[in-house]
Amino acid sequence: MDLEAEQILDALDENQRAAAQSLLGPTVILAGAGTGKTRTITHRIAYGVVRGDFSENRVLALTYTNRAAGELRSRLRSLGVQSANAKTFHSAALAQLEYFFRTLYGVETPRVQESKAKSIAAAAAGLNIKLDPNALRDLAAEIEWRKYSMLSMEDYVEALPNRPSIQGISNNRIIDLQNAYEEHKLKTKQIDWEDVILLCSGMLRAEPRALAQVQQQYRFFTVDEYQDISPLQQDLLDTWLGDRSDICVVGDPNQTIYSFTGATSRYLENFSLRYPDSNVVQLSKNYRSNPEIIRLANRVRAHQNLDALEASRPIGPAPKIESFNDKNEEAVWVAKQVKSALASGTRACQVAVLYRINSQSEAIEKALADEGLEYQVRGGQRYFNRPEILSAIRLVRAEASMPSGKPLYETVTALVRSLGWQSVMPDEKGSALERWEALNHFVQIVDELGEGATIQTFASEIEERQRSQHEPVKESITLSTIHAAKGLEFQVVFIVGATEGYLPISYAKTEEDLKEEQRLFYVAVTRAKDLLSISWPKRDPEFSRDNSPSRYLSLID
């Protein structure tokens, strides 16, 4: 075997190695939390390239989040794979739409709307319906579910009686609003993100030349987090694949937590039925969490038929389960524990407080602020929307069009110095420090590109990151819903508000809903590496009621 190829495999354990060596034909990797799935699929791609089985520019690695796509690109580059494509389904589909609309039809693609809320509000106004922010959000989610599930309006009408209700809106009005929403998009020449995938698949099937070109371009497919695929995304994947079967999918049924968006694990679970000759590999050795956390995680798994996680790290502190009189007392305790962790040397970016819904963060934010601790709420201001970053991007684009020939680091630092950046962190706090940190992250991207990168390479990387919102990690405590924390890991994790009504959420009624809530709890637990605390308030003064601990805590006992 080639020495370089052998070195790539040396970084893997036995099961990971087996997955990496399964290069041609269908492969399914069932990867438990923290078992190194990203390492496995990136090493598999690199191994295939070094062996010559893969042409790296014909590789397409797909995932669902911008951060995950950026992580795949970064890891592939570190393994010497420079031109393999790692994209979200949406970014891959949009790039193809934009290219073929220009080359085939001579027109630009319709503009992708920033959010559904404005279009829904306009549609509602046309029907003389007033919607509050919660109803707008719920209706947007319902539209996404319908379209990701590939339901026509006729099919949706039949499914609607079994869907969660939207407060204050009758089923008939929900239908009217959805039809009006689609009409508003047509009038304003806009499309939503579901339309991007739908249009791409439809265009490729209607245009044999375009389909042939795409299938010539992409030959080897990898799909990360395959348990999260929707029927709409699977339809596009099938279009890209055609009658070929060089596909590797990786996922974990225990981490299926997005069914409310139309995602389903059935494609992962039935992969071997669709491809009877597929190679099935299970990854169960966890490299993330200490054995005590792994023991707890195995108790709360919803899919007990899969291999249990195996701990590989030394013994560590047992998880804590704490109860408090109310959420304010809980928040104060969490803030003091966070302060203690930081004082003992834990970096702020390695601490997270997780909760079920966004409104649970308010008490935590106040308690952290009272302790003088900086935090970031996931879903806050977007990095690439910051004025200083937009200015830096404009300067880079201008420089890339007329390069000076200077080394990349020298070029980029000169550009950001013109915006007020300096190499030393300023003494000021607040907005001045945030501005410096944002520009400093911009400079650090140069280091991630490695040797040989040019200003044109840098400009392309920035454009891809801006398009996919692949944002840098900020050096501060993370506050996040459990859904938004999926795919992340932290040394210290606090799961707060673990009561009936939140975990599981109050509107989870069916057995299927409750299993998803259990999987959500499993995802929260498995974010922790070293220290895990789960807490719940006994009393909810806001609604003058007593709380009960989450039923999932009984699985731990």
Coordinates of C-alpha atoms in Angstrom, one line a residue:
M1 CA 0.0 0.0 0.0
D2 CA 1.2 3.5 -0.7
L3 CA 2.9 5.0 2.3
E4 CA 0.9 8.2 2.3
A5 CA -2.4 6.2 2.0
E6 CA -1.3 4.1 5.0
Q7 CA -0.6 7.2 7.0
I8 CA -4.1 8.4 6.4
L9 CA -5.5 5.1 7.8
D10 CA -3.1 5.1 10.8
A11 CA -5.1 8.0 12.3
L12 CA -8.3 5.7 12.5
D13 CA -9.5 3.0 14.8
E14 CA -10.4 -0.4 13.4
N15 CA -14.0 0.4 12.6
Q16 CA -13.2 3.8 11.2
R17 CA -10.5 2.2 9.1
A18 CA -13.0 -0.3 7.7
A19 CA -15.3 2.5 6.7
A20 CA -12.5 4.5 5.1
Q21 CA -11.5 1.5 3.0
S22 CA -15.0 1.0 1.7
L23 CA -14.5 3.3 -1.3
L24 CA -16.6 2.2 -4.2
G25 CA -20.3 1.2 -4.2
P26 CA -22.8 2.0 -1.4
T27 CA -21.6 2.4 2.2
V28 CA -23.6 3.3 5.3
I29 CA -21.8 4.3 8.5
L30 CA -23.9 4.2 11.7
A31 CA -21.9 6.6 13.8
G32 CA -22.9 7.2 17.5
A33 CA -22.3 10.6 19.1
G34 CA -18.7 11.5 19.5
T35 CA -17.4 8.5 17.6
G36 CA -15.4 10.5 15.0
K37 CA -17.7 10.5 12.0
T38 CA -16.3 13.6 10.5
R39 CA -12.7 12.3 10.9
T40 CA -13.8 9.0 9.3
I41 CA -15.5 10.5 6.2
T42 CA -12.8 13.1 5.6
H43 CA -10.1 10.5 5.9
R44 CA -12.1 8.2 3.6
I45 CA -12.2 10.9 1.0
A46 CA -8.5 11.7 1.4
Y47 CA -7.7 7.9 1.3
G48 CA -9.7 7.5 -1.9
V49 CA -8.0 10.5 -3.5
V50 CA -4.4 9.3 -2.6
R51 CA -5.2 5.8 -3.9
G52 CA -6.6 7.2 -7.1
D53 CA -10.1 5.8 -6.7
F54 CA -11.5 9.3 -6.4
S55 CA -10.8 12.3 -8.6
E56 CA -11.0 15.0 -5.9
N57 CA -12.7 17.6 -8.0
R58 CA -15.5 15.0 -8.7
V59 CA -16.2 14.5 -5.0
L60 CA -19.3 16.1 -3.5
A61 CA -19.6 16.0 0.3
L62 CA -23.1 17.2 1.5
T63 CA -24.4 18.2 4.8
Y64 CA -27.1 20.4 6.3
T65 CA -25.4 23.2 8.2
N66 CA -23.0 25.9 7.0
R67 CA -20.8 25.2 10.0
A68 CA -20.5 21.5 9.2
A69 CA -19.7 22.2 5.5
G70 CA -17.0 24.6 6.6
E71 CA -15.6 22.0 9.0
L72 CA -15.5 19.4 6.2
R73 CA -13.7 21.8 3.9
S74 CA -11.1 22.7 6.6
R75 CA -10.4 19.1 7.5
L76 CA -10.1 18.0 3.9
R77 CA -7.6 20.8 3.2
S78 CA -5.5 19.7 6.2
L79 CA -5.3 16.3 4.6
G80 CA -4.1 17.7 1.4
V81 CA -7.4 17.6 -0.5
Q82 CA -7.9 21.0 -1.9
S83 CA -10.5 20.8 -4.6
A84 CA -13.1 18.4 -3.3
N85 CA -16.5 20.1 -2.9
A86 CA -18.1 20.2 0.6
K87 CA -21.4 22.1 0.6
T88 CA -24.8 22.2 2.1
F89 CA -27.6 20.8 -0.1
H90 CA -28.9 24.4 -0.5
S91 CA -25.6 25.9 -1.6
A92 CA -24.9 23.1 -4.1
A93 CA -28.4 23.4 -5.5
L94 CA -28.2 27.2 -5.7
A95 CA -24.8 27.2 -7.4
Q96 CA -26.2 24.9 -10.1
L97 CA -29.4 26.9 -10.5
E98 CA -27.4 30.1 -11.0
Y99 CA -25.0 28.6 -13.5
F100 CA -27.6 26.9 -15.7
F101 CA -30.2 29.7 -15.6
R102 CA -27.5 31.9 -17.1
T103 CA -26.0 29.4 -19.6
L104 CA -29.3 27.7 -20.7
Y105 CA -31.9 30.5 -20.3
G106 CA -29.8 33.7 -20.4
V107 CA -31.5 35.0 -17.2
E108 CA -30.6 35.3 -13.5
T109 CA -32.3 33.1 -11.0
P110 CA -35.1 34.6 -8.9
R111 CA -33.9 36.2 -5.7
V112 CA -33.8 34.0 -2.6
Q113 CA -35.8 35.7 0.1
E114 CA -34.0 36.4 3.3
S115 CA -36.8 35.0 5.4
K116 CA -40.4 33.8 5.0
A117 CA -41.8 36.2 7.6
K118 CA -42.1 39.3 5.3
S119 CA -43.8 37.3 2.6
I120 CA -46.2 35.6 5.0
A121 CA -47.0 39.0 6.6
A122 CA -47.7 40.5 3.1
A123 CA -49.9 37.5 2.2
A124 CA -51.8 37.8 5.5
A125 CA -52.3 41.5 4.9
G126 CA -53.8 40.8 1.5
L127 CA -56.3 38.4 3.3
N128 CA -57.0 40.9 6.1
I129 CA -55.5 38.6 8.6
K130 CA -53.3 39.8 11.5
L131 CA -50.5 37.5 12.7
D132 CA -48.4 37.9 15.8
P133 CA -44.7 37.0 15.7
N134 CA -45.4 33.5 17.1
A135 CA -48.0 32.7 14.4
L136 CA -45.6 34.0 11.7
R137 CA -42.9 31.7 13.0
D138 CA -45.2 28.7 13.3
L139 CA -46.7 29.3 9.8
A140 CA -43.2 29.5 8.3
A141 CA -42.3 26.2 9.9
E142 CA -45.4 24.6 8.6
I143 CA -44.7 25.8 5.1
E144 CA -41.1 24.3 5.4
W145 CA -42.5 21.0 6.7
R146 CA -45.0 20.8 3.8
K147 CA -42.4 21.5 1.1
Y148 CA -39.6 19.4 2.6
S149 CA -42.1 16.6 2.8
M150 CA -42.9 17.1 -0.9
L151 CA -46.6 17.4 -0.3
S152 CA -48.8 19.1 -2.9
M153 CA -51.4 21.4 -1.5
E154 CA -54.0 18.7 -2.1
D155 CA -52.0 16.2 -0.1
Y156 CA -51.4 18.8 2.6
V157 CA -55.1 19.4 3.0
E158 CA -55.5 15.8 3.8
A159 CA -52.6 15.8 6.3
L160 CA -53.6 19.1 8.0
P161 CA -56.1 17.7 10.5
N162 CA -53.2 15.7 12.1
R163 CA -50.8 18.6 12.1
P164 CA -50.1 20.7 15.2
S165 CA -52.5 23.6 15.4
I166 CA -51.4 27.2 14.9
Q167 CA -53.0 29.3 17.6
G168 CA -55.8 31.6 16.4
I169 CA -55.8 30.3 12.8
S170 CA -58.3 27.8 11.4
N171 CA -57.2 25.1 9.1
N172 CA -59.1 26.8 6.2
R173 CA -57.2 30.0 6.8
I174 CA -53.9 28.1 7.0
I175 CA -54.6 26.8 3.5
D176 CA -55.5 30.3 2.3
L177 CA -52.4 31.8 3.8
Q178 CA -50.1 29.2 2.2
N179 CA -51.6 29.7 -1.2
A180 CA -51.3 33.5 -0.8
Y181 CA -47.7 33.1 0.3
E182 CA -46.9 31.2 -2.9
E183 CA -48.7 33.8 -5.0
H184 CA -46.8 36.6 -3.3
K185 CA -43.5 35.0 -4.1
L186 CA -44.4 34.8 -7.8
K187 CA -45.5 38.4 -7.9
T188 CA -42.3 39.6 -6.3
K189 CA -40.1 37.2 -8.3
Q190 CA -38.7 35.6 -5.2
I191 CA -38.1 32.0 -4.2
D192 CA -37.6 30.4 -0.8
W193 CA -34.9 27.8 0.1
E194 CA -37.1 24.9 -0.4
D195 CA -37.8 26.2 -3.9
V196 CA -34.1 26.2 -4.6
I197 CA -33.9 22.5 -4.2
L198 CA -37.2 21.9 -5.9
L199 CA -36.2 24.0 -8.9
C200 CA -32.8 22.5 -9.2
S201 CA -34.1 18.9 -9.3
G202 CA -36.9 19.9 -11.7
M203 CA -34.4 21.8 -14.0
L204 CA -32.0 18.9 -14.1
R205 CA -34.7 16.4 -15.0
A206 CA -36.1 18.7 -17.7
E207 CA -32.7 19.5 -19.2
P208 CA -30.7 16.4 -20.2
R209 CA -27.6 18.5 -21.1
A210 CA -27.5 20.1 -17.6
L211 CA -28.0 16.7 -15.9
A212 CA -25.3 15.1 -17.9
Q213 CA -22.9 18.0 -17.0
V214 CA -23.7 17.7 -13.3
Q215 CA -23.3 13.9 -13.3
Q216 CA -20.0 14.3 -15.2
Q217 CA -18.9 16.8 -12.6
Y218 CA -19.9 14.8 -9.5
R219 CA -19.2 11.1 -9.3
F220 CA -18.4 10.3 -5.6
F221 CA -21.0 11.3 -3.0
T222 CA -20.8 11.5 0.8
V223 CA -23.8 12.6 2.9
D224 CA -23.1 13.6 6.5
E225 CA -25.9 13.6 9.1
Y226 CA -28.0 11.4 6.8
Q227 CA -30.6 10.9 9.5
D228 CA -31.6 14.5 8.9
I229 CA -32.4 14.2 5.2
S230 CA -35.9 15.2 4.0
P231 CA -37.8 13.6 1.1
L232 CA -37.2 16.8 -0.9
Q233 CA -33.4 16.6 -0.4
Q234 CA -33.4 12.9 -1.1
D235 CA -35.2 13.6 -4.3
L236 CA -32.4 15.9 -5.4
L237 CA -29.7 13.5 -4.3
D238 CA -31.4 10.8 -6.4
T239 CA -31.3 13.1 -9.3
W240 CA -27.6 13.8 -8.9
L241 CA -26.9 10.1 -8.5
G242 CA -28.9 8.8 -11.4
D243 CA -28.3 5.0 -11.7
R244 CA -24.9 5.2 -10.0
S245 CA -24.3 3.9 -6.4
D246 CA -20.9 5.4 -5.3
I247 CA -22.4 6.9 -2.2
C248 CA -21.4 6.9 1.4
V249 CA -23.9 8.0 4.0
V250 CA -23.2 8.6 7.7
G251 CA -25.7 9.2 10.5
D252 CA -27.1 8.2 13.9
P253 CA -30.9 7.5 14.3
N254 CA -30.5 8.5 18.0
Q255 CA -29.8 12.0 16.8
T256 CA -32.9 12.5 14.6
I257 CA -34.3 15.7 16.1
Y258 CA -35.6 17.7 13.1
S259 CA -38.8 15.8 12.1
F260 CA -40.7 19.1 12.5
T261 CA -38.8 20.3 9.4
G262 CA -39.6 17.2 7.4
A263 CA -36.4 15.3 8.2
T264 CA -36.7 11.6 8.6
S265 CA -34.3 8.8 9.6
R266 CA -36.1 6.2 7.4
Y267 CA -33.7 6.7 4.5
L268 CA -30.7 5.9 6.8
E269 CA -32.5 3.0 8.5
N270 CA -33.6 1.5 5.1
F271 CA -30.4 2.2 3.2
S272 CA -29.4 -1.5 3.2
L273 CA -32.8 -2.4 1.8
R274 CA -32.4 0.0 -1.0
Y275 CA -28.8 -1.1 -1.6
P276 CA -28.6 -4.8 -0.7
D277 CA -24.9 -4.9 -1.5
S278 CA -24.1 -2.0 0.7
N279 CA -21.3 -2.2 3.3
V280 CA -22.5 -1.4 6.8
V281 CA -20.1 -0.2 9.4
Q282 CA -21.0 0.8 13.0
L283 CA -18.9 3.3 15.0
S284 CA -19.5 3.0 18.7
K285 CA -16.2 4.0 20.4
N286 CA -16.8 7.5 21.8
Y287 CA -13.8 9.8 22.0
R288 CA -15.6 12.9 23.3
S289 CA -17.0 12.3 26.7
N290 CA -15.8 10.8 29.9
P291 CA -17.1 7.3 30.9
E292 CA -19.6 8.6 33.4
I293 CA -21.3 10.8 30.8
I294 CA -21.3 7.9 28.3
R295 CA -23.0 5.7 30.9
L296 CA -25.7 8.3 31.3
A297 CA -26.1 8.8 27.5
N298 CA -26.5 5.0 27.0
R299 CA -29.4 5.0 29.5
V300 CA -31.3 7.8 27.6
R301 CA -30.8 6.4 24.1
A302 CA -34.1 6.1 22.3
H303 CA -32.8 3.4 19.8
Q304 CA -31.6 0.7 22.1
N305 CA -31.2 -1.7 19.2
L306 CA -28.1 0.0 18.0
D307 CA -24.7 -0.6 19.5
A308 CA -24.2 1.2 22.9
L309 CA -21.5 3.9 23.0
E310 CA -18.2 2.6 24.3
A311 CA -16.1 5.0 26.5
S312 CA -12.4 5.4 25.5
R313 CA -11.4 8.2 27.9
P314 CA -10.2 7.9 31.5
I315 CA -12.8 8.1 34.3
G316 CA -14.0 11.6 35.1
P317 CA -16.5 13.5 37.3
A318 CA -20.0 12.0 37.4
P319 CA -22.8 14.2 35.9
K320 CA -24.7 16.3 38.5
I321 CA -28.5 16.5 38.7
E322 CA -29.6 19.5 40.7
S323 CA -33.0 21.0 41.6
F324 CA -33.7 24.6 42.7
N325 CA -36.7 26.6 44.0
D326 CA -37.1 28.5 40.8
K327 CA -35.4 29.4 37.5
N328 CA -33.7 32.5 39.0
E329 CA -32.0 30.5 41.7
E330 CA -31.1 27.9 39.1
A331 CA -29.5 30.6 36.9
V332 CA -27.5 32.1 39.7
W333 CA -26.1 28.7 40.6
V334 CA -25.2 28.0 36.9
A335 CA -23.4 31.4 36.6
K336 CA -21.3 30.7 39.7
Q337 CA -20.4 27.3 38.4
V338 CA -19.4 28.8 35.1
K339 CA -17.3 31.4 36.9
S340 CA -15.6 28.6 38.9
A341 CA -14.9 26.6 35.7
L342 CA -13.3 29.6 34.1
A343 CA -11.2 30.3 37.2
S344 CA -9.9 26.8 37.1
G345 CA -8.6 27.3 33.5
T346 CA -11.5 26.3 31.2
R347 CA -11.8 28.5 28.2
A348 CA -15.0 30.4 27.9
C349 CA -15.7 28.9 24.4
Q350 CA -15.6 25.5 26.0
V351 CA -18.6 26.2 28.3
A352 CA -22.3 26.0 27.1
V353 CA -25.7 26.4 28.7
L354 CA -28.4 24.5 26.8
Y355 CA -32.2 24.8 27.0
R356 CA -35.2 23.6 25.1
I357 CA -36.6 26.9 23.8
N358 CA -35.1 30.4 23.4
S359 CA -37.2 32.1 26.1
Q360 CA -35.4 30.0 28.8
S361 CA -32.2 32.0 28.2
E362 CA -33.4 35.2 29.8
A363 CA -32.6 34.3 33.4
I364 CA -29.3 32.7 32.5
E365 CA -28.3 35.9 30.5
K366 CA -29.0 38.1 33.6
A367 CA -27.2 35.8 36.0
L368 CA -24.1 35.7 33.7
A369 CA -24.1 39.5 33.3
D370 CA -24.4 40.0 37.0
E371 CA -21.2 37.9 37.4
G372 CA -19.5 40.0 34.7
L373 CA -19.2 37.0 32.3
E374 CA -19.4 37.4 28.5
Y375 CA -21.6 35.2 26.5
Q376 CA -23.0 34.7 23.0
V377 CA -26.5 33.5 22.2
R378 CA -26.4 31.3 19.1
G379 CA -28.6 32.9 16.4
G380 CA -27.6 36.5 17.3
Q381 CA -26.0 39.0 14.9
R382 CA -24.5 37.2 11.9
Y383 CA -20.7 37.6 11.6
F384 CA -20.8 38.3 7.8
N385 CA -23.4 41.0 8.4
R386 CA -21.2 43.1 10.6
P387 CA -20.2 46.4 8.9
E388 CA -16.5 46.0 9.4
I389 CA -16.5 42.5 7.9
L390 CA -18.5 43.7 4.9
S391 CA -15.9 46.5 4.4
A392 CA -13.1 43.9 4.7
I393 CA -14.7 41.7 2.1
R394 CA -15.0 44.6 -0.3
L395 CA -11.3 45.4 0.1
V396 CA -10.3 41.8 -0.5
R397 CA -12.4 41.6 -3.7
A398 CA -10.8 44.7 -5.0
E399 CA -7.3 43.5 -4.2
A400 CA -8.1 40.0 -5.8
S401 CA -8.9 41.8 -9.0
M402 CA -5.5 43.5 -9.1
P403 CA -3.2 41.5 -6.9
S404 CA 0.0 43.2 -5.6
G405 CA 2.0 40.0 -5.5
K406 CA 2.8 40.4 -1.8
P407 CA 2.5 37.4 0.6
L408 CA -1.1 36.7 1.5
Y409 CA -0.8 37.4 5.2
E410 CA 0.9 40.7 4.5
T411 CA -1.8 41.7 2.1
V412 CA -4.7 40.8 4.3
T413 CA -3.3 42.4 7.5
A414 CA -2.6 45.6 5.5
L415 CA -6.2 45.7 4.4
V416 CA -7.7 45.2 7.8
R417 CA -5.3 47.7 9.4
S418 CA -6.9 50.3 7.1
L419 CA -10.1 49.5 8.9
G420 CA -8.6 50.0 12.4
W421 CA -7.4 46.5 13.2
Q422 CA -4.1 46.1 15.1
S423 CA -2.2 42.9 16.1
V424 CA -2.6 43.5 19.8
M425 CA -6.0 43.2 21.5
P426 CA -7.3 46.6 22.6
D427 CA -7.9 47.4 26.3
E428 CA -11.4 48.6 25.6
K429 CA -14.5 46.4 26.2
G430 CA -17.9 46.3 24.5
S431 CA -18.3 47.2 20.9
A432 CA -14.6 48.2 20.3
L433 CA -13.5 44.8 21.5
E434 CA -16.2 43.0 19.4
R435 CA -15.0 44.9 16.3
W436 CA -11.4 43.9 16.9
E437 CA -12.4 40.3 17.5
A438 CA -14.4 40.2 14.3
L439 CA -11.5 41.5 12.2
N440 CA -9.0 39.3 14.0
H441 CA -11.1 36.2 13.1
F442 CA -11.0 37.5 9.5
V443 CA -7.1 37.5 9.6
Q444 CA -7.0 34.1 11.2
I445 CA -8.6 32.6 8.1
V446 CA -5.3 33.1 6.3
D447 CA -3.7 30.6 8.7
E448 CA -6.4 28.0 8.0
L449 CA -5.7 28.1 4.2
G450 CA -2.1 26.9 4.7
E451 CA 0.9 27.6 2.4
G452 CA 0.6 28.5 -1.2
A453 CA -2.7 30.4 -0.8
T454 CA -3.2 33.5 -2.8
I455 CA -5.4 36.6 -2.4
Q456 CA -7.7 35.0 -5.1
T457 CA -7.8 31.8 -3.0
F458 CA -8.6 33.9 0.1
A459 CA -11.3 35.8 -1.7
S460 CA -13.0 32.6 -2.9
E461 CA -12.9 31.1 0.6
I462 CA -14.4 34.3 2.1
E463 CA -17.1 34.2 -0.6
E464 CA -18.0 30.6 0.2
R465 CA -18.0 31.3 3.9
Q466 CA -20.2 34.3 3.5
R467 CA -22.6 32.5 1.3
S468 CA -22.8 29.5 3.7
Q469 CA -22.6 31.7 6.9
H470 CA -19.7 29.6 8.1
E471 CA -18.9 31.8 11.1
P472 CA -15.9 31.7 13.5
V473 CA -16.1 30.5 17.0
K474 CA -16.2 33.4 19.5
E475 CA -14.2 33.2 22.7
S476 CA -17.2 33.4 25.1
I477 CA -19.8 31.3 26.9
T478 CA -22.4 29.8 24.5
L479 CA -26.1 29.9 25.3
S480 CA -28.1 27.8 22.9
T481 CA -31.2 25.8 22.3
I482 CA -30.4 22.0 22.2
H483 CA -31.4 22.0 18.5
A484 CA -28.9 24.8 17.6
A485 CA -26.1 23.0 19.6
K486 CA -26.3 19.8 17.6
G487 CA -22.9 19.1 16.0
L488 CA -21.1 21.1 18.7
E489 CA -19.1 19.9 21.7
F490 CA -17.9 21.6 24.9
Q491 CA -15.8 20.7 27.9
V492 CA -18.5 21.9 30.3
V493 CA -22.2 21.7 29.6
F494 CA -25.2 22.8 31.7
I495 CA -28.7 21.6 30.7
V496 CA -31.2 23.8 32.4
G497 CA -35.0 23.8 32.8
A498 CA -35.2 19.9 32.6
T499 CA -38.9 19.8 33.6
E500 CA -42.1 18.3 32.2
G501 CA -43.4 20.8 29.7
Y502 CA -39.9 21.6 28.4
L503 CA -38.3 18.2 28.2
P504 CA -40.5 16.8 26.8
I505 CA -42.1 20.0 25.4
S506 CA -45.7 20.4 26.3
Y507 CA -47.1 19.9 22.8
A508 CA -45.3 16.6 22.3
K509 CA -48.3 14.2 22.7
T510 CA -47.8 11.2 20.5
E511 CA -45.4 8.3 21.2
E512 CA -43.4 9.5 18.1
D513 CA -43.2 13.0 19.5
L514 CA -42.0 11.8 22.8
K515 CA -39.3 9.6 21.3
E516 CA -38.0 12.7 19.4
E517 CA -37.9 14.6 22.7
Q518 CA -35.9 11.8 24.2
R519 CA -33.5 11.9 21.3
L520 CA -33.2 15.6 21.9
F521 CA -32.2 15.0 25.5
Y522 CA -29.7 12.4 24.3
V523 CA -28.2 15.0 21.9
A524 CA -27.9 17.5 24.8
V525 CA -26.1 15.0 27.1
T526 CA -23.6 14.0 24.4
R527 CA -22.4 17.6 23.8
A528 CA -20.4 17.4 27.1
K529 CA -16.8 16.2 27.2
D530 CA -15.8 16.6 30.9
L531 CA -18.4 18.0 33.1
L532 CA -22.2 17.7 32.8
S533 CA -24.9 19.3 35.0
I534 CA -28.6 18.9 34.5
S535 CA -30.9 21.1 36.6
W536 CA -34.6 21.9 37.0
P537 CA -36.6 24.5 39.0
K538 CA -39.3 23.1 41.3
R539 CA -41.5 26.2 41.0
D540 CA -42.6 28.4 38.1
P541 CA -43.6 31.7 39.7
E542 CA -44.6 33.3 36.4
F543 CA -47.5 30.8 36.0
S544 CA -47.9 30.1 39.8
R545 CA -47.4 26.4 39.4
D546 CA -45.2 23.6 40.6
N547 CA -42.9 21.8 38.1
S548 CA -42.1 18.1 37.8
P549 CA -38.7 16.9 36.8
S550 CA -38.4 15.6 33.2
R551 CA -39.4 12.0 32.8
Y552 CA -36.1 11.4 31.1
L553 CA -34.3 12.0 34.4
S554 CA -35.9 8.8 35.7
L555 CA -34.0 6.9 33.0
I556 CA -30.8 8.1 34.6
D557 CA -31.8 6.9 38.1

